[in-house]
PDB file of C-alpha atoms in Angstrom:
ATOM      1  CA  GLN A   1      96.904 112.599  90.673  1.00  0.00           C
ATOM      2  CA  LEU A   2      98.723 109.487  91.824  1.00  0.00           C
ATOM      3  CA  GLN A   3     102.408 109.912  92.634  1.00  0.00           C
ATOM      4  CA  LEU A   4     104.912 107.072  93.024  1.00  0.00           C
ATOM      5  CA  VAL A   5     108.348 107.432  94.606  1.00  0.00           C
ATOM      6  CA  GLU A   6     110.905 104.611  94.638  1.00  0.00           C
ATOM      7  CA  SER A   7     113.717 104.200  97.133  1.00  0.00           C
ATOM      8  CA  GLY A   8     116.165 101.566  98.319  1.00  0.00           C
ATOM      9  CA  GLY A   9     118.438 101.200  95.325  1.00  0.00           C
ATOM     10  CA  GLY A  10     122.197 101.247  95.531  1.00  0.00           C
ATOM     11  CA  LEU A  11     125.374  99.254  95.076  1.00  0.00           C
ATOM     12  CA  VAL A  12     125.470  95.671  96.320  1.00  0.00           C
ATOM     13  CA  GLN A  13     127.862  92.752  95.864  1.00  0.00           C
ATOM     14  CA  PRO A  14     126.804  89.609  93.989  1.00  0.00           C
ATOM     15  CA  GLY A  15     124.825  87.360  96.293  1.00  0.00           C
ATOM     16  CA  GLY A  16     123.660  90.281  98.385  1.00  0.00           C
ATOM     17  CA  SER A  17     120.182  91.646  99.011  1.00  0.00           C
ATOM     18  CA  LEU A  18     118.258  94.871  98.610  1.00  0.00           C
ATOM     19  CA  ARG A  19     114.693  95.875  99.348  1.00  0.00           C
ATOM     20  CA  LEU A  20     113.089  98.442  97.095  1.00  0.00           C
ATOM     21  CA  SER A  21     110.153 100.508  98.289  1.00  0.00           C
ATOM     22  CA  CYS A  22     107.519 102.398  96.331  1.00  0.00           C
ATOM     23  CA  ALA A  23     105.433 104.908  98.241  1.00  0.00           C
ATOM     24  CA  ALA A  24     102.155 106.030  96.680  1.00  0.00           C
ATOM     25  CA  SER A  25     100.485 109.335  97.426  1.00  0.00           C
ATOM     26  CA  GLY A  26      97.686 111.422  96.002  1.00  0.00           C
ATOM     27  CA  ALA A  27      94.796 109.489  94.467  1.00  0.00           C
ATOM     28  CA  THR A  28      95.790 106.221  96.106  1.00  0.00           C
ATOM     29  CA  LEU A  29      92.291 104.741  95.805  1.00  0.00           C
ATOM     30  CA  ASP A  30      92.408 104.965  92.013  1.00  0.00           C
ATOM     31  CA  TYR A  31      94.821 102.091  91.368  1.00  0.00           C
ATOM     32  CA  SER A  32      94.150  98.357  91.460  1.00  0.00           C
ATOM     33  CA  ALA A  33      97.435  96.867  90.266  1.00  0.00           C
ATOM     34  CA  ILE A  34     101.088  97.565  90.953  1.00  0.00           C
ATOM     35  CA  GLY A  35     104.277  96.337  89.393  1.00  0.00           C
ATOM     36  CA  TRP A  36     108.032  96.553  89.299  1.00  0.00           C
ATOM     37  CA  PHE A  37     109.871  97.035  86.028  1.00  0.00           C
ATOM     38  CA  ARG A  38     113.515  97.411  85.134  1.00  0.00           C
ATOM     39  CA  GLN A  39     115.580  98.688  82.253  1.00  0.00           C
ATOM     40  CA  ALA A  40     119.239  97.874  81.742  1.00  0.00           C
ATOM     41  CA  PRO A  41     121.493  99.845  79.384  1.00  0.00           C
ATOM     42  CA  GLY A  42     120.769  98.961  75.775  1.00  0.00           C
ATOM     43  CA  LYS A  43     117.770  96.792  76.660  1.00  0.00           C
ATOM     44  CA  GLU A  44     114.023  97.256  76.619  1.00  0.00           C
ATOM     45  CA  ARG A  45     112.064  97.781  79.798  1.00  0.00           C
ATOM     46  CA  GLU A  46     110.773  94.498  81.177  1.00  0.00           C
ATOM     47  CA  GLY A  47     108.202  93.554  83.768  1.00  0.00           C
ATOM     48  CA  VAL A  48     109.879  92.055  86.824  1.00  0.00           C
ATOM     49  CA  SER A  49     106.846  91.427  89.011  1.00  0.00           C
ATOM     50  CA  CYS A  50     103.199  92.494  89.066  1.00  0.00           C
ATOM     51  CA  LEU A  51     100.478  92.123  91.672  1.00  0.00           C
ATOM     52  CA  ASN A  52      96.872  93.188  92.041  1.00  0.00           C
ATOM     53  CA  ARG A  53      96.242  95.481  94.989  1.00  0.00           C
ATOM     54  CA  ARG A  54      93.820  93.120  96.719  1.00  0.00           C
ATOM     55  CA  GLY A  55      96.087  90.105  96.447  1.00  0.00           C
ATOM     56  CA  GLY A  56      96.287  86.994  94.345  1.00  0.00           C
ATOM     57  CA  SER A  57      99.219  85.193  92.804  1.00  0.00           C
ATOM     58  CA  PRO A  58     101.914  87.584  91.647  1.00  0.00           C
ATOM     59  CA  TYR A  59     103.719  87.375  88.353  1.00  0.00           C
ATOM     60  CA  TYR A  60     107.505  87.035  88.210  1.00  0.00           C
ATOM     61  CA  VAL A  61     109.710  87.050  85.178  1.00  0.00           C
ATOM     62  CA  ASP A  62     111.547  83.731  84.910  1.00  0.00           C
ATOM     63  CA  SER A  63     114.964  85.219  85.591  1.00  0.00           C
ATOM     64  CA  VAL A  64     114.007  86.351  89.118  1.00  0.00           C
ATOM     65  CA  LYS A  65     111.786  83.487  90.283  1.00  0.00           C
ATOM     66  CA  GLY A  66     112.919  82.173  93.639  1.00  0.00           C
ATOM     67  CA  ARG A  67     115.036  85.250  94.301  1.00  0.00           C
ATOM     68  CA  PHE A  68     112.664  88.239  94.257  1.00  0.00           C
ATOM     69  CA  THR A  69     109.452  88.723  96.218  1.00  0.00           C
ATOM     70  CA  ILE A  70     106.835  91.422  95.685  1.00  0.00           C
ATOM     71  CA  SER A  71     104.662  92.524  98.577  1.00  0.00           C
ATOM     72  CA  ARG A  72     102.512  95.445  99.609  1.00  0.00           C
ATOM     73  CA  ASN A  73     101.237  97.199 102.689  1.00  0.00           C
ATOM     74  CA  ASN A  74      97.889  98.657 101.693  1.00  0.00           C
ATOM     75  CA  ALA A  75      97.543 100.632 104.928  1.00  0.00           C
ATOM     76  CA  LYS A  76     100.825 102.404 104.200  1.00  0.00           C
ATOM     77  CA  ASN A  77     100.215 102.618 100.440  1.00  0.00           C
ATOM     78  CA  THR A  78     103.630 101.087  99.891  1.00  0.00           C
ATOM     79  CA  VAL A  79     104.855  98.318  97.598  1.00  0.00           C
ATOM     80  CA  TYR A  80     108.103  96.426  98.129  1.00  0.00           C
ATOM     81  CA  LEU A  81     110.443  94.312  96.071  1.00  0.00           C
ATOM     82  CA  GLN A  82     112.724  92.093  98.141  1.00  0.00           C
ATOM     83  CA  MET A  83     115.727  91.159  96.016  1.00  0.00           C
ATOM     84  CA  ASN A  84     117.924  88.293  97.222  1.00  0.00           C
ATOM     85  CA  SER A  85     120.853  86.441  95.681  1.00  0.00           C
ATOM     86  CA  LEU A  86     121.495  89.367  93.393  1.00  0.00           C
ATOM     87  CA  LYS A  87     123.447  88.852  90.195  1.00  0.00           C
ATOM     88  CA  PRO A  88     125.334  91.329  88.008  1.00  0.00           C
ATOM     89  CA  GLU A  89     122.684  90.874  85.321  1.00  0.00           C
ATOM     90  CA  ASP A  90     120.130  92.350  87.734  1.00  0.00           C
ATOM     91  CA  THR A  91     121.826  95.724  87.313  1.00  0.00           C
ATOM     92  CA  ALA A  92     119.244  98.174  85.983  1.00  0.00           C
ATOM     93  CA  VAL A  93     117.073 101.143  86.793  1.00  0.00           C
ATOM     94  CA  TYR A  94     114.031  99.824  88.625  1.00  0.00           C
ATOM     95  CA  TYR A  95     110.639 101.499  88.339  1.00  0.00           C
ATOM     96  CA  CYS A  96     107.378 100.952  90.137  1.00  0.00           C
ATOM     97  CA  ALA A  97     104.117 101.489  88.307  1.00  0.00           C
ATOM     98  CA  ALA A  98     100.376 101.455  88.942  1.00  0.00           C
ATOM     99  CA  ARG A  99      97.270 100.736  86.904  1.00  0.00           C
ATOM    100  CA  ARG A 100      93.633 101.749  87.413  1.00  0.00           C
ATOM    101  CA  GLY A 101      92.282  98.233  86.904  1.00  0.00           C
ATOM    102  CA  SER A 102      93.588  94.726  87.446  1.00  0.00           C
ATOM    103  CA  TYR A 103      96.486  93.873  85.202  1.00  0.00           C
ATOM    104  CA  TYR A 104      96.231  91.379  82.370  1.00  0.00           C
ATOM    105  CA  THR A 105      99.899  91.189  81.472  1.00  0.00           C
ATOM    106  CA  CYS A 106     102.914  92.498  83.341  1.00  0.00           C
ATOM    107  CA  SER A 107     103.736  94.909  80.558  1.00  0.00           C
ATOM    108  CA  GLY A 108     104.648  98.563  80.789  1.00  0.00           C
ATOM    109  CA  THR A 109     102.082  99.447  78.148  1.00  0.00           C
ATOM    110  CA  ASP A 110      99.297  98.389  80.531  1.00  0.00           C
ATOM    111  CA  PHE A 111     100.317 100.700  83.377  1.00  0.00           C
ATOM    112  CA  ASN A 112      99.339 104.331  83.733  1.00  0.00           C
ATOM    113  CA  TYR A 113     101.454 105.820  86.512  1.00  0.00           C
ATOM    114  CA  TRP A 114     105.212 105.609  86.954  1.00  0.00           C
ATOM    115  CA  GLY A 115     107.838 106.501  89.493  1.00  0.00           C
ATOM    116  CA  GLN A 116     111.128 108.170  88.665  1.00  0.00           C
ATOM    117  CA  GLY A 117     113.225 105.017  89.023  1.00  0.00           C
ATOM    118  CA  THR A 118     116.007 103.924  91.351  1.00  0.00           C
ATOM    119  CA  GLN A 119     119.388 102.555  90.279  1.00  0.00           C
ATOM    120  CA  VAL A 120     120.414  99.055  91.339  1.00  0.00           C
ATOM    121  CA  THR A 121     124.016  98.068  90.644  1.00  0.00           C
ATOM    122  CA  VAL A 122     125.311  94.582  91.432  1.00  0.00           C
ATOM    123  CA  SER A 123     129.095  94.487  91.295  1.00  0.00           C
ATOM    124  CA  SER A 124     132.072  93.322  93.317  1.00  0.00           C
TER     125      SER A 124
END
């Protein structure tokens, strides 16, 4: 069974940066797509960024374009989300997720495996 563990969340001031990591273990050969999602209080979970394991152009939600960057290290079975120029509205619990096949839409309903989430709080 595939297991995903997020880390790197915390408290940061507006304009600051964080890098989230998602380490995969177990059946790591069984996933082809990875993604980062977030859920703020009172809001639905949204897809922040998604990427196929073997590369290609990643998807970014409009609100993070130019500020966030998704990347992966296949040898280490780790996915990253570099978050720059953070804003208070970025505050949320961030989750990484994986899918057996290539993703069609960066939607939580299309992903099979989920991490436990890590809290990101942007506040002065």
